[in-house]
Coordinates of C-alpha atoms in Angstrom, one line a residue:
X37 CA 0.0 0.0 0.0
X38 CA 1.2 3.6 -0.9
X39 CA 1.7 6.0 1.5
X40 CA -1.0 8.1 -0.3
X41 CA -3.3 5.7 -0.5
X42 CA -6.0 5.5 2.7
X43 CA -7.5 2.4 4.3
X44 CA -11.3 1.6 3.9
X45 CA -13.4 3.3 5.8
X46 CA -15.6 0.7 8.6
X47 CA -18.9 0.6 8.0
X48 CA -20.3 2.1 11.5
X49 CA -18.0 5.4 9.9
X50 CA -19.7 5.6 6.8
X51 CA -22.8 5.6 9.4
X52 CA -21.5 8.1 11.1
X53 CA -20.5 10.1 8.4
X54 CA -23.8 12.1 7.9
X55 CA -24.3 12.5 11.7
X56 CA -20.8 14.5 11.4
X57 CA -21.6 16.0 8.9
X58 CA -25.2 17.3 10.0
X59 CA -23.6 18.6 13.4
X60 CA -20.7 20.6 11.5
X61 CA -23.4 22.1 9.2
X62 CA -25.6 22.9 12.1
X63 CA -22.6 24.4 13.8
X64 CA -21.7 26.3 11.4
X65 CA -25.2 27.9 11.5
X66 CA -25.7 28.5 15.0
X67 CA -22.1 30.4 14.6
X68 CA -23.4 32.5 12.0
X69 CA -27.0 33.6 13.4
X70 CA -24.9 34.2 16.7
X71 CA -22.8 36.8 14.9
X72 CA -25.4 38.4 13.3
X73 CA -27.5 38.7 16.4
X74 CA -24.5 40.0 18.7
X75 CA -23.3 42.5 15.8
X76 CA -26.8 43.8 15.6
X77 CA -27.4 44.3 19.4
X78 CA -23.8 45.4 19.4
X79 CA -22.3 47.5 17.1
X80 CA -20.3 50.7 16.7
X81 CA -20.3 53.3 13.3
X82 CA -17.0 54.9 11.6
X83 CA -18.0 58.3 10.1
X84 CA -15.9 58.2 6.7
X85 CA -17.9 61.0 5.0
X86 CA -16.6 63.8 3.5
X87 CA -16.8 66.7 5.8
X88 CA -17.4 64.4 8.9
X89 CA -20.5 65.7 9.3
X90 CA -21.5 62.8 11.6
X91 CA -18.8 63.2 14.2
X92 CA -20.0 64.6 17.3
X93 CA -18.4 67.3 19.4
X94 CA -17.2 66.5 22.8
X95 CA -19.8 69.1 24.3
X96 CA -22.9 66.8 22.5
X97 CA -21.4 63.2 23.7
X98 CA -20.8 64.8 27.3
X99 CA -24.4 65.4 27.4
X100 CA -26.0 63.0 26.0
X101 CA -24.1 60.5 28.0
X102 CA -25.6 62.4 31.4
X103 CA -29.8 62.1 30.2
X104 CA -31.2 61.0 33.2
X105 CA -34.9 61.0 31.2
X106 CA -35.8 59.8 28.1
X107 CA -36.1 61.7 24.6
X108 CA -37.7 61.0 21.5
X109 CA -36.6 62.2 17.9
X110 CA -39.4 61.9 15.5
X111 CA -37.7 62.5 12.5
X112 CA -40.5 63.6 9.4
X113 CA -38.6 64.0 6.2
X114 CA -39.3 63.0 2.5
X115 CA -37.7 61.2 0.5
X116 CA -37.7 64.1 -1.8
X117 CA -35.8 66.2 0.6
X118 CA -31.8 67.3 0.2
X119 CA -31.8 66.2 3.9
X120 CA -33.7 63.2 4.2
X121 CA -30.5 60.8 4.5
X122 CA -29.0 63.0 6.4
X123 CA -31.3 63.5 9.1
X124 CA -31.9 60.2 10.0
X125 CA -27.9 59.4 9.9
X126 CA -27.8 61.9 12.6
X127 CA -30.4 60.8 14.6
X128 CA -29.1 57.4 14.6
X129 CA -25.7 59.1 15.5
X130 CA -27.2 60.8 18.4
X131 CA -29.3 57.6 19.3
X132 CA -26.3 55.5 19.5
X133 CA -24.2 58.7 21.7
X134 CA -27.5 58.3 24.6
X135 CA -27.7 54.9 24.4
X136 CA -30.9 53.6 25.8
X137 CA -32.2 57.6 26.9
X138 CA -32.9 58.4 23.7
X139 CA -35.0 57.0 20.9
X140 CA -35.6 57.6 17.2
X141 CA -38.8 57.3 15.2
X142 CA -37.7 58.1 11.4
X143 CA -40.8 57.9 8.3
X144 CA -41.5 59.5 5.3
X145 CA -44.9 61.3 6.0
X146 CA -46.4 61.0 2.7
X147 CA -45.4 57.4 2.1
X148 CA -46.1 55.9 5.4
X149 CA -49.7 57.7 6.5
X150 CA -50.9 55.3 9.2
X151 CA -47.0 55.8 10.9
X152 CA -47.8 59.4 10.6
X153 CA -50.9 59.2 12.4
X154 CA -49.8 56.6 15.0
X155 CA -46.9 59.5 15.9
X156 CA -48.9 62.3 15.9
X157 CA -51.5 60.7 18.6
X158 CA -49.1 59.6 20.4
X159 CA -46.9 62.9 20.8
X160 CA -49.5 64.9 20.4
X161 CA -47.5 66.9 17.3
X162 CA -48.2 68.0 13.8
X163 CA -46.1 67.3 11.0
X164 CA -46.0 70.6 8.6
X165 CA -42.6 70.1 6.0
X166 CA -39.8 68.2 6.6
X167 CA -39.1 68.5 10.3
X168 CA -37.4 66.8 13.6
X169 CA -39.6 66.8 16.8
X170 CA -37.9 66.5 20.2
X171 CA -39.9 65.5 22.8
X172 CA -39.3 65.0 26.3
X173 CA -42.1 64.3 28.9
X174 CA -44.4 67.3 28.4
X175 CA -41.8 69.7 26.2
X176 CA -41.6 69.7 22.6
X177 CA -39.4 71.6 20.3
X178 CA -39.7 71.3 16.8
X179 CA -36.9 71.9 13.9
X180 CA -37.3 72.6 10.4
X181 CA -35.7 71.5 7.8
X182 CA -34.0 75.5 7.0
X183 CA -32.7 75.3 10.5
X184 CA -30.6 71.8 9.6
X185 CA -28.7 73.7 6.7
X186 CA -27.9 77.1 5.1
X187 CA -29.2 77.3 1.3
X188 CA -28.1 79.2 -1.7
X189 CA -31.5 80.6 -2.2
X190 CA -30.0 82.5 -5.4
X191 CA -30.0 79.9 -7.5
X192 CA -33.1 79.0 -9.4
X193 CA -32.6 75.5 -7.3
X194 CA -31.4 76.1 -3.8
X195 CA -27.8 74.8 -3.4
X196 CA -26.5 73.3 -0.2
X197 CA -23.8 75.4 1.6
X198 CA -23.3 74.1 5.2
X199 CA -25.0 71.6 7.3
X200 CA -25.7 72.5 10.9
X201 CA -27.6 69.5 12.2
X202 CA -26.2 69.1 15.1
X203 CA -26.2 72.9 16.2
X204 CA -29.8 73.0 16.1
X205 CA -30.1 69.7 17.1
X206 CA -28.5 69.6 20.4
X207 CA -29.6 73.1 20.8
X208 CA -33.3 71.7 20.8
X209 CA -32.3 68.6 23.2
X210 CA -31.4 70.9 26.1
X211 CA -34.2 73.2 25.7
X212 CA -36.5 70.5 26.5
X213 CA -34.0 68.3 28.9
X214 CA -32.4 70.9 31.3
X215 CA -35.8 72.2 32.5
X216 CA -33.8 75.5 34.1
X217 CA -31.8 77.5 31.5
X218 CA -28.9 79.1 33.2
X219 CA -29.2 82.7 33.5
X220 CA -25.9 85.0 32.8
X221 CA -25.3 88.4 33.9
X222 CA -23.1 90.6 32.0
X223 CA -22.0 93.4 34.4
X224 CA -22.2 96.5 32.6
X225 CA -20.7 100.2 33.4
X226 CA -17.4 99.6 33.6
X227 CA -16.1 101.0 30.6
X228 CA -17.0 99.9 26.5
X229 CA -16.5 96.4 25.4
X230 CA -14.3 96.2 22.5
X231 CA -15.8 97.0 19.6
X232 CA -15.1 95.1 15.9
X233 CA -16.5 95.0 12.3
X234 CA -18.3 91.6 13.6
X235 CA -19.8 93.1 16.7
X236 CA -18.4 93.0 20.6
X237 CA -17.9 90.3 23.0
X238 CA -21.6 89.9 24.5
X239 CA -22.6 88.9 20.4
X240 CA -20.3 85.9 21.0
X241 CA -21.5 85.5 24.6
X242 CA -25.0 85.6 23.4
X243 CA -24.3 82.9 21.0
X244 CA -22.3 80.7 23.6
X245 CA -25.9 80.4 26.1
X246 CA -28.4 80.3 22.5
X247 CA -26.3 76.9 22.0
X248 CA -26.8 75.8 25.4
X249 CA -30.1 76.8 26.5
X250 CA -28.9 79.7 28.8
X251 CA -29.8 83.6 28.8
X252 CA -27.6 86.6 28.7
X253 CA -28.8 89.8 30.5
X254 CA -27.0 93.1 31.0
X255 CA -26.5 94.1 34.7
X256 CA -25.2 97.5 36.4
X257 CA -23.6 97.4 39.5
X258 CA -24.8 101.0 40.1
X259 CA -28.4 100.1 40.2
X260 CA -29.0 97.1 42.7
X261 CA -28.8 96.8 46.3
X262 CA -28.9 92.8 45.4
X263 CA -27.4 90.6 42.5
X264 CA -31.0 89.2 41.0
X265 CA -32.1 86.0 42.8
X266 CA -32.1 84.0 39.3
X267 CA -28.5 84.5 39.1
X268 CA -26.1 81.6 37.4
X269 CA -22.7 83.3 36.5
X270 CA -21.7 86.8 36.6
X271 CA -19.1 88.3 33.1
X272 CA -17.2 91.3 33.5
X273 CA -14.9 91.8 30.2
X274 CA -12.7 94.6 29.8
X275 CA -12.8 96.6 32.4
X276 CA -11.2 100.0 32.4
X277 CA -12.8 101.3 35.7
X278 CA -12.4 98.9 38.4
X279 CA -15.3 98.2 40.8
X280 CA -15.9 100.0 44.3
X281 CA -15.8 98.5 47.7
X282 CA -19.4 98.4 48.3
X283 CA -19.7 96.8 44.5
X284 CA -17.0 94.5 45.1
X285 CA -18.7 93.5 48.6
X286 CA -22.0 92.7 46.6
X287 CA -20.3 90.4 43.9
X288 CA -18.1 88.4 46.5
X289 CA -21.0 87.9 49.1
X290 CA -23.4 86.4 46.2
X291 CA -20.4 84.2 45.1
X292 CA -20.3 82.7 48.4
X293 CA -23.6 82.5 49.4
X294 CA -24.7 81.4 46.1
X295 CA -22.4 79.1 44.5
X296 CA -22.1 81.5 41.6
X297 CA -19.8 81.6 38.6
X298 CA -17.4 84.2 38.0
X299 CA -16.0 84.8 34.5
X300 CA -13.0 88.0 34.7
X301 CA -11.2 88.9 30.9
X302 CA -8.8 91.8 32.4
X303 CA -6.8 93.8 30.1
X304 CA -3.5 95.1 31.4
X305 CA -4.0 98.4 30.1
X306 CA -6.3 99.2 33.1
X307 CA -5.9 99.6 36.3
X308 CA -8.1 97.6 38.7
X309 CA -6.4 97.3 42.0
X310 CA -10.1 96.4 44.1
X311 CA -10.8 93.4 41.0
X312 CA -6.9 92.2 41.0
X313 CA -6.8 92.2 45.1
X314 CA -9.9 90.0 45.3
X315 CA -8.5 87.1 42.2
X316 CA -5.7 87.4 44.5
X317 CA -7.7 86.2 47.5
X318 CA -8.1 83.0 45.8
X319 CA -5.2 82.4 44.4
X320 CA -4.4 84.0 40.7
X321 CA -2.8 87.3 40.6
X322 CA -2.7 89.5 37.4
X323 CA 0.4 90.6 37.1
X324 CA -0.1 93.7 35.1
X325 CA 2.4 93.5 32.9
X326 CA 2.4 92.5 28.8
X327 CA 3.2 89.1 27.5
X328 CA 5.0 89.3 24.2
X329 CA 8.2 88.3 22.0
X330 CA 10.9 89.7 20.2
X331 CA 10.5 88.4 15.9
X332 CA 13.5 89.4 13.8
X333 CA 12.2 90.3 10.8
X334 CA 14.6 90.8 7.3
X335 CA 12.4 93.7 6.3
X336 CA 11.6 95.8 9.8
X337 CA 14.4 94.5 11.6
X338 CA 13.2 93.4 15.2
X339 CA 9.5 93.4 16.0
X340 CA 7.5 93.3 19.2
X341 CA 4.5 90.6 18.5
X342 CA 1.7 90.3 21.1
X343 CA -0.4 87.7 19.4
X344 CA 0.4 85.0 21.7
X345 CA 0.8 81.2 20.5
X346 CA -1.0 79.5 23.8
X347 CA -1.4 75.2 25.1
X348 CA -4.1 74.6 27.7
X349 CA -2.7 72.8 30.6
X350 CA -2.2 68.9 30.9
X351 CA -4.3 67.1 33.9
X352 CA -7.9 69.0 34.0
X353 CA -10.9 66.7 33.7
X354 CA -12.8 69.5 32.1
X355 CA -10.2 70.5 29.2
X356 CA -9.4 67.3 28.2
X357 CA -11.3 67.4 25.0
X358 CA -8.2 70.2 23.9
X359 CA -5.3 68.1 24.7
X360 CA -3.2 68.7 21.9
X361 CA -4.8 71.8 20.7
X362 CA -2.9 75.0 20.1
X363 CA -4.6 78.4 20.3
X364 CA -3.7 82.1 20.2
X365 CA -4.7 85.1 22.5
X366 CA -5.4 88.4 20.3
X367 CA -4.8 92.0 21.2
X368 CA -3.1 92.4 24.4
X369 CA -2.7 90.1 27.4
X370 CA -1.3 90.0 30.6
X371 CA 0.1 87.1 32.9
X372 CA -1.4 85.4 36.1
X373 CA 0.8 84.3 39.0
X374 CA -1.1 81.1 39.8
X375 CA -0.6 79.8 43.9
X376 CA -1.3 76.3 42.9
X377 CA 0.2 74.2 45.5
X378 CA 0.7 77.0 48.1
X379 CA 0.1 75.6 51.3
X380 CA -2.1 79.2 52.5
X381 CA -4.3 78.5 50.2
X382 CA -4.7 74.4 50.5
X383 CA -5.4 75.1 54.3
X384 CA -8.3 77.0 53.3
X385 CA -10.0 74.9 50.8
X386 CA -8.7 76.8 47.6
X387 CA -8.2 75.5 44.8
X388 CA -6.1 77.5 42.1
X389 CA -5.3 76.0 38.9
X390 CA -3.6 77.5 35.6
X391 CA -5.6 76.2 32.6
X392 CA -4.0 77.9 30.1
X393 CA 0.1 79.1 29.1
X394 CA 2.2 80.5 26.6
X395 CA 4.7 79.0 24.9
X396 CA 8.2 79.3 26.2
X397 CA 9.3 81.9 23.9
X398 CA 6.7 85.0 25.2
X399 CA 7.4 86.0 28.5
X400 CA 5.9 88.7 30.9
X401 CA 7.6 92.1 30.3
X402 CA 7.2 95.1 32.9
X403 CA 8.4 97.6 30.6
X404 CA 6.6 97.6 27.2
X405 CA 7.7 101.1 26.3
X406 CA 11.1 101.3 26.6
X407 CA 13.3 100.5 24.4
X408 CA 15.1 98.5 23.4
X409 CA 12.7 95.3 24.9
X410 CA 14.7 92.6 26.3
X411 CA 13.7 90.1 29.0
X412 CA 15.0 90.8 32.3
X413 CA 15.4 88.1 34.4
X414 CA 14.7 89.8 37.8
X415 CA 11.7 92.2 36.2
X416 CA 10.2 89.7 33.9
X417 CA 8.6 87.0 33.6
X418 CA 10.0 83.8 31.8
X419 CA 7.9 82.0 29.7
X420 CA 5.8 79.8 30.0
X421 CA 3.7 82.1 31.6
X422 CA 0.0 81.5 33.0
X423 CA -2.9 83.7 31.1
X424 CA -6.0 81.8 32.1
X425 CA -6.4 80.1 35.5
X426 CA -9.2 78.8 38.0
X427 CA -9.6 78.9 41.6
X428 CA -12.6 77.0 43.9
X429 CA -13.3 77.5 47.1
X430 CA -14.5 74.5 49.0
X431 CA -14.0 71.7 46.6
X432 CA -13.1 68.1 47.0
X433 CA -10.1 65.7 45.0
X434 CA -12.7 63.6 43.6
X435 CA -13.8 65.3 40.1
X436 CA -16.6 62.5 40.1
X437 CA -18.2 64.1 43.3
X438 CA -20.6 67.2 42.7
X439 CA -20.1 69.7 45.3
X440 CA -22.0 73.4 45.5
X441 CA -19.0 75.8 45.3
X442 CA -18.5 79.5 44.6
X443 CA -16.0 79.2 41.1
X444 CA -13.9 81.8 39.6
X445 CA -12.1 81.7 36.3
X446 CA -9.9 84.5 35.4
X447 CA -8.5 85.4 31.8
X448 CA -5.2 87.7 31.3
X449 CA -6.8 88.8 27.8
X450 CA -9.8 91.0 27.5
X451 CA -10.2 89.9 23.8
X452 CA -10.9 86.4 23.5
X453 CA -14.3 86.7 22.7
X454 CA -14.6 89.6 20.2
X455 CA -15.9 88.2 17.0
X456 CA -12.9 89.3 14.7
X457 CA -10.8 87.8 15.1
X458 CA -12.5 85.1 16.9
X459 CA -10.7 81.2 16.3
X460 CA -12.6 77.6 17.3
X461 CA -10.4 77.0 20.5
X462 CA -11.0 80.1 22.5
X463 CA -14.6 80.2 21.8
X464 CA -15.0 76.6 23.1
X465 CA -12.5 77.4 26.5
X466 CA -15.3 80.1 27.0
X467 CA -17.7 77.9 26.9
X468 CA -16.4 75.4 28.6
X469 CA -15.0 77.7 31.2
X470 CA -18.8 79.1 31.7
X471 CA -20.4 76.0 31.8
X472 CA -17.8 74.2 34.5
X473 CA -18.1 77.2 36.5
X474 CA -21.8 77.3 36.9
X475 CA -21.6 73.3 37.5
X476 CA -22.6 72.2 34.3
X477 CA -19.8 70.0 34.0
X478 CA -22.0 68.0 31.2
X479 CA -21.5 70.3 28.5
X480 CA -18.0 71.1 28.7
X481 CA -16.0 70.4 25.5
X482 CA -15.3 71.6 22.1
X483 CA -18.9 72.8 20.5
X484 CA -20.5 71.5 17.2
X485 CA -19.3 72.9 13.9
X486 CA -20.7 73.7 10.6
X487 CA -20.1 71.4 7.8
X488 CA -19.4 73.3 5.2
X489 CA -19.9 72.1 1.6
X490 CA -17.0 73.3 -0.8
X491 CA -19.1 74.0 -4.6
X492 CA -17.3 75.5 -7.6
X493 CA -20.0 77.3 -9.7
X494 CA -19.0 75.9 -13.6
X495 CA -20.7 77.4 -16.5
X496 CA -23.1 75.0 -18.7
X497 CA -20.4 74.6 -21.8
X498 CA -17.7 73.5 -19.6
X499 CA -20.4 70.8 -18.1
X500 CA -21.1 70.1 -20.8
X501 CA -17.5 69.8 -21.6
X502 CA -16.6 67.5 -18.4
X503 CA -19.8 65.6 -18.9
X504 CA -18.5 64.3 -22.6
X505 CA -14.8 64.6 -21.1
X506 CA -15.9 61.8 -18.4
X507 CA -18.6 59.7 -19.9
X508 CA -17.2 59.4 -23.9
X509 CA -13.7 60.2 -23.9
X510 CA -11.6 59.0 -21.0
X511 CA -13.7 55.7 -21.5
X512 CA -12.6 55.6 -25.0
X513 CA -9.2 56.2 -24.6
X514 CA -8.9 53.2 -22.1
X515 CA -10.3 50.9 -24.1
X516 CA -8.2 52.5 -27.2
X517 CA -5.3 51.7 -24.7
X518 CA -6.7 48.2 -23.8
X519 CA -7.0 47.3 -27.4
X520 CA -2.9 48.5 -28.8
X521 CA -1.5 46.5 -25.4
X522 CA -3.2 43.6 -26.5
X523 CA -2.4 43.9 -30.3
X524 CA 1.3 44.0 -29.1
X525 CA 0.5 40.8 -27.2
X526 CA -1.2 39.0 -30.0
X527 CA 2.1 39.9 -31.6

């Protein structure tokens, strides 16, 4: 017998044979149905569109992943609408961000009736155009379809610029799940806020608390015996007058007894000896002086340049979602002096922290005016150098614990928020800063963006050119190709 050849098989295994076979087929099966089952129960997306218009900022996921009650996103679009895929992808995206506390109902109103009907009894809505409802217990908001995108509306058919979904729709989601919209005071009578072509500061303010279901107001010092009951944070930006005694004695005793926010943008230029002394109380001390850096340039020669290059700091829960990120401070700023682990203020419960520096090469100069500007080692200060910093009184180690406690952030820069020229990073540490300040840790993070769609507007006899270009020509010439490399093969 070869060593290829096999022995006979016994007749009680060619009895067995099917039975093996049967229990490897029907393995096999069960294997396959398990999969599928498991990988629809459990499953995660990849956004690999264009303009990654279904990746969610850090602000969204942070809230949706704290719903404590459940929401509903009836999603009404047709089939005939720009945005019908769309919509539901984001929906889905948000559904899949909330888990289980929040739930999506997506139809075509004109092609599914009875669903239509069924929805509308049991939300109590009315579907008029294409349309997302959010509901949440009693509260409904509804979002048309011109609020999920900006349109070209010169164009005999409206042309798609920019999606903003998930601006309007998060926006909508905490309108009807945070029952009590924070309300912001912007203290007023202390001197002009910068003014731009864009607008000033309280424009960008205003759209910070739009996005996250809180209120701006105006407040003057000068005019109240108390700050207003239905107080959440108090912003003073810019100051060139400082505040009085008696005002300064109204801010700090609401702070404490209240649990407020504080949110300070100082500009150097100004002195405000009352506002420094009291940041200095808790630990973060403007320094007065002007960060900047020394450029030598092969046309001026050697240039001052105040536009700071700035990196948030390493380590805090809350600006984690900027690791990595680079920013710049605009106009003029000033340092802090941050008494982070002195032990004065650990013995009495403060908590100072720097949140944002410069980069080693601006440093903290006393003298701005003279010349020539050189860094003095015992006047100046070296970079890095500290422009934004926080301070609580009365917290605890434990980030995970929510305490009640009077918080205070305090920016060197009094420009950060003017619209021009306003950049992604500072207007999301403003936000952020806000919202940790006034406890709503939950929508911290970087804030949704636009997704801009990119057109180029082509006249009808170059289509027409690309058209015949793409569909006749380049098709052609391949298979011209194909057919002289196979002549010279035949050959």
């Amino acid at each position: 017998m070869s060593q290829t050849d096999h022995p006979p098989a016994s007749a009680r295994d060619r009895r067995l044979r099917p039975l093996w076979r049967s229990l490897q087929i029907g393995g096999a099966l069960v294997l396959f149905v398990s999969v599928n089952v498991l990988s629809c129960q459990h499953y995660f997306q990849r956004d690999f569109t264009e303009d990654q218009r279904l990746t969610l900022s850090s602000s969204t996921r942070n809230f949706l992943h704290s719903l404590d009650q459940t929401v509903h996103l009836v999603v009404a679009f047709r089939r005939s609408s720009p945005l019908y895929h769309y919509a539901r992808e984001l929906a889905e995206t948000y559904r899949q961000a909330a888990k289980s506390r929040l739930q999506v109902h997506a139809f075509d109103p004109v092609r599914e009736p009875n669903r239509a009907a069924e929805l509308a009894q049991r939300f109590g809505v009315e579907f008029v155009g294409n349309s997302i409802i959010v509901v949440c217990g009693e509260s409904q908001l509804t979002i048309a379809e011109s609020n999920m995108a900006v349109f070209d509306e010169s164009k005999s058919t409206p042309l798609l610029l920019a999606r903003t979904g998930e601006e309007a729709l998060s926006s909508a989601i905490y309108s009807v799940a945070i029952t009590d919209p924070a309300q912001v005071y912007l203290l007023t009578g202390k001197g002009a806020l910068p003014q731009t072509s864009g607008g000033t500061a309280s424009a960008t303010l205003q759209s910070i608390l739009a996005r996250q279901h809180g209120r701006l107001s105006e407040l003057s010092l000068d005019s109240i015996e108390t700050i207003p009951e239905d107080a959440r944070a108090l912003v003073l930006i810019n100051p060139r007058y400082d505040l009085s005694e008696d005002e300064l004695r109204l801010v700090h005793d609401w702070w404490r007894e209240k649990a407020g926010a504080l949110l300070l943008l100082l500009n150097p230029e100004y002195e405000t000896p009352n506002l420094n002394a009291f940041a200095r109380t808790f630990g973060i001390s403007p320094q007065g002086n002007v960060v900047l850096r020394t450029v030598q340039s092969p046309v001026s020669g050697l240039t001052l340049d105040y536009e700071v290059a700035a990196r948030f700091t390493p380590g805090i829960p809350w600006t984690a979602s900027f690791r990595n990120t680079d920013t710049r401070f605009p106009g003029v700023s000033q340092s802090l002096e941050v008494f982070e682990n002195d032990s004065t203020f650990l013995a009495l419960k403060i908590r100072p922290t720097p949140l944002i520096e410069s980069t080693e090469a601006f440093w903290g100069e006393t003298r701005p005016t003279e010349e020539p500007v050189v860094l003095s080692p015992t006047l100046d200060e070296p970079g890095p150098v500290a422009l934004a910093a926080m301070s609580e009184l009365g917290g605890v180690e434990d980030g995970t614990l929510k305490v009640s406690t009077p918080r205070l952030v305090v920016v060197g820069n009094p420009h950060l928020l003017d619209p021009v020229p306003l950049i992604k990073p500072n207007y999301d540490f403003i936000s952020s800063a806000l919202n940790w300040a006034m406890k709503r840790e939950e929508l911290v993070g970087t804030t949704p963006e636009q997704s801009l769609l990119f057109t180029a507007d082509i006249r009808e006899e170059d289509r027409t050119f690309l058209n015949r270009l793409l569909l006749i020509f380049l098709p052609a010439g391949a298979l011209l190709f194909a057919l002289y490399v196979w002549r010279l093969r035949r050959e």
